[in-house]
Amino acid sequence: EKGSYDHYMLKEIHEQPVALRQTLHGRIDGDDVALEEFPPGSFDDVDRVQFVACGTSYHAALYGEWLLSKDGVDATTYIASEYAASPAPVDEDTLVVGVTQSGETADTLEALESARERGARTLALTNVIGSTAARTCDDALFIRAGPEIGVAATKTFSSQVATLVLLAERLVRDITGSPTSDHADRLDALASLPEHVESITTDSRAADISQRCLGDNGHFFIGRGNAFPVALEGALKFKEITYGHAEGFAAGELKHGPLALVTPETPVIAIGTGHDEARLKSNVTESRTRGAPVIAIAPRTASDLADVAEEFLPVPATHPDLVAILANVQLQLIAYHAANAMERSIDKPRNLAKSVTVE
Ligand code: F6R
């Protein structure tokens, strides 16, 4: 039931602190993770990881790839429909992780099937116990976000990424023999993620700011590092529920083409992590110079993007590896409030279905 909320999407955005508490419950043990099905050594034989996923889950998978790569694990993310058609080489030491909220997405199931037939080990990272992906993969890891009704995935993205942080810790330890860099601080920050998200869902200026994003020619979302998949996700959410044109870019790509489209009619939403932001800051300045309204989202204390952007939406300061999860919550709210102002069919956008069971 929607209760007092106008839409399931808004309810599910607000449910994220609860969903994340369920996701993390019992899975952080001091400075290590405790994943019920995966004790230390579970992935000793793995030497590389391939993610396969679609849509929002693909963006979560890219975040997972970023987490693994920075700590020395060979990881690549594939769009499931592409992988199904032209699969990457695998062997028995390849772990193929299907990231799929529903566990029923035909393209993802087909990619997993192709990996399994060729001898890879498969793992379903999913929300649905008993789903086809959970039943047919060698292993399953559940994100425990609870049912999601809105077609636009919100709480399940946050729970997917939080689960990937946990899984990355196990994989990095098993594959490289050492914990992730900064593991104690990062796991501490992960434990605080529900309350950090709550501080955004209870107090955000996103509704006001979203009014700057109504009916423009285009909306560009830019970020670097872990903010890049979140830029893609922010653009996907925005386009699917507002029907406005939106694109996400790696911020460094702006000058390799998209900058030609930047004008006073194209809001640019820049996502900073409060870490190594000088280059992003110059991308913001490049966009302002072309007259674009720039909205920056970054930690209040650690970022100086506020000085160069026209609008600034803060997120709580936390470990830089996790900031983009918080920024994404602001992007969900911007998309929601813009779509609401335009009276869109938020829970059932035109032409889209919650579970895509055809290829
Ligand atoms: C976007 C959205 C879709 C799904 C995609 C994969 O808001 O929900 O892009 O993420 O169809 O679905 P799952 O995760 O069920 O495999």
Coordinates of C-alpha atoms in Angstrom, one line a residue, residues 30-170:
G30 CA 33.9 -5.6 12.9
D31 CA 36.3 -4.9 10.1
D32 CA 35.2 -7.9 7.9
V33 CA 32.0 -9.0 6.3
A34 CA 29.9 -11.9 7.2
L35 CA 28.0 -13.2 4.2
E36 CA 26.0 -16.2 5.2
E37 CA 26.6 -18.3 2.1
F38 CA 30.1 -17.1 1.5
P39 CA 32.6 -17.7 4.3
P40 CA 36.2 -16.6 3.8
G41 CA 37.7 -18.7 1.0
S42 CA 34.5 -19.1 -0.9
F43 CA 36.0 -17.4 -4.0
D44 CA 39.6 -18.7 -3.6
D45 CA 39.5 -20.2 -7.1
V46 CA 38.1 -17.1 -8.9
D47 CA 40.6 -15.1 -10.9
R48 CA 38.2 -12.7 -12.7
V49 CA 34.7 -11.3 -12.4
Q50 CA 32.3 -10.5 -15.2
F51 CA 29.0 -8.7 -14.4
V52 CA 26.0 -9.0 -16.7
A53 CA 22.9 -6.8 -16.1
C54 CA 20.4 -4.4 -17.7
G55 CA 19.2 -0.9 -17.0
T56 CA 19.5 0.3 -13.4
S57 CA 21.1 -3.0 -12.5
Y58 CA 23.8 -2.5 -15.1
H59 CA 24.6 0.8 -13.4
A60 CA 24.9 -1.0 -10.0
A61 CA 27.1 -3.5 -11.7
L62 CA 29.4 -0.8 -13.0
Y63 CA 29.7 0.5 -9.5
G64 CA 30.7 -3.0 -8.4
E65 CA 33.3 -3.2 -11.2
W66 CA 34.8 0.1 -10.0
L67 CA 35.0 -1.3 -6.4
L68 CA 36.7 -4.5 -7.5
S69 CA 39.1 -2.8 -10.0
K70 CA 40.4 -0.3 -7.5
D71 CA 41.5 -3.1 -5.3
G72 CA 43.2 -5.2 -8.0
V73 CA 40.5 -7.6 -9.1
D74 CA 40.0 -8.1 -12.8
A75 CA 36.4 -7.1 -13.3
T76 CA 34.3 -6.1 -16.4
T77 CA 30.7 -5.2 -16.8
Y78 CA 28.6 -6.2 -19.8
I79 CA 25.1 -5.1 -21.0
A80 CA 23.4 -8.5 -20.7
S81 CA 21.7 -8.4 -24.2
E82 CA 25.1 -7.7 -25.8
Y83 CA 26.8 -10.4 -23.7
A84 CA 24.2 -12.9 -24.8
A85 CA 24.8 -12.1 -28.4
S86 CA 28.7 -11.9 -28.3
P87 CA 29.9 -13.4 -25.0
A88 CA 33.3 -12.6 -23.5
P89 CA 35.6 -15.6 -23.0
V90 CA 35.2 -17.4 -19.7
D91 CA 36.8 -20.4 -18.0
E92 CA 36.1 -22.3 -14.7
D93 CA 37.9 -19.6 -12.7
T94 CA 35.6 -16.8 -14.1
L95 CA 32.8 -15.7 -11.8
V96 CA 29.9 -14.3 -13.8
V97 CA 27.6 -12.2 -11.5
G98 CA 24.1 -11.5 -12.8
V99 CA 22.8 -8.3 -11.1
T100 CA 19.0 -8.4 -11.4
Q101 CA 16.4 -7.1 -9.0
S102 CA 13.6 -9.3 -10.3
G103 CA 15.8 -12.3 -11.1
E104 CA 13.6 -12.7 -14.2
T105 CA 15.0 -10.4 -16.8
A106 CA 15.3 -12.5 -20.0
D107 CA 18.5 -10.8 -21.3
T108 CA 20.3 -11.3 -18.0
L109 CA 19.1 -15.0 -17.7
E110 CA 20.3 -15.6 -21.3
A111 CA 23.7 -14.1 -20.5
L112 CA 24.0 -16.2 -17.4
E113 CA 23.0 -19.3 -19.3
S114 CA 25.7 -18.6 -21.9
A115 CA 28.3 -18.3 -19.2
R116 CA 27.2 -21.5 -17.4
E117 CA 27.2 -23.5 -20.6
R118 CA 30.8 -22.4 -21.3
G119 CA 31.9 -23.5 -17.8
A120 CA 31.9 -20.3 -15.7
R121 CA 30.7 -20.2 -12.1
T122 CA 27.6 -18.1 -11.9
L123 CA 26.1 -16.0 -9.0
A124 CA 22.8 -14.2 -8.9
L125 CA 22.7 -10.9 -7.0
T126 CA 18.9 -10.5 -6.7
N127 CA 16.0 -9.2 -4.6
V128 CA 13.8 -12.2 -5.2
I129 CA 14.2 -15.5 -3.4
G130 CA 13.0 -18.3 -5.7
S131 CA 13.5 -16.2 -8.8
T132 CA 14.8 -17.9 -12.0
A133 CA 18.2 -16.3 -11.6
A134 CA 18.4 -17.4 -7.9
R135 CA 17.4 -21.0 -8.8
T136 CA 19.6 -21.5 -11.9
C137 CA 22.9 -19.9 -10.8
D138 CA 25.5 -21.8 -8.8
D139 CA 25.1 -19.3 -6.0
A140 CA 22.7 -16.5 -5.0
L141 CA 23.2 -13.4 -2.8
F142 CA 20.1 -11.6 -1.8
I143 CA 19.8 -7.8 -1.6
R144 CA 16.9 -8.0 0.9
A145 CA 15.4 -4.7 -0.2
G146 CA 11.8 -5.9 0.1
P147 CA 9.2 -5.7 -2.7
E148 CA 9.5 -2.8 -5.2
I149 CA 6.3 -1.8 -7.0
G150 CA 7.3 1.4 -8.9
V151 CA 8.6 0.6 -12.3
A152 CA 11.5 3.0 -11.7
A153 CA 14.0 1.1 -9.5
T154 CA 15.1 3.2 -6.5
K155 CA 15.6 1.3 -3.2
T156 CA 16.8 -1.8 -5.0
F157 CA 19.6 0.2 -6.7
S158 CA 20.8 1.4 -3.3
S159 CA 20.6 -2.1 -1.8
Q160 CA 22.3 -3.6 -4.9
V161 CA 25.3 -1.3 -4.5
A162 CA 25.4 -1.8 -0.7
T163 CA 25.5 -5.6 -1.3
L164 CA 28.2 -5.1 -3.9
V165 CA 30.3 -3.3 -1.3
L166 CA 29.9 -6.4 0.9
L167 CA 30.6 -8.8 -1.9
A168 CA 33.6 -6.8 -3.1
E169 CA 35.2 -7.1 0.4
R170 CA 34.8 -11.0 0.2

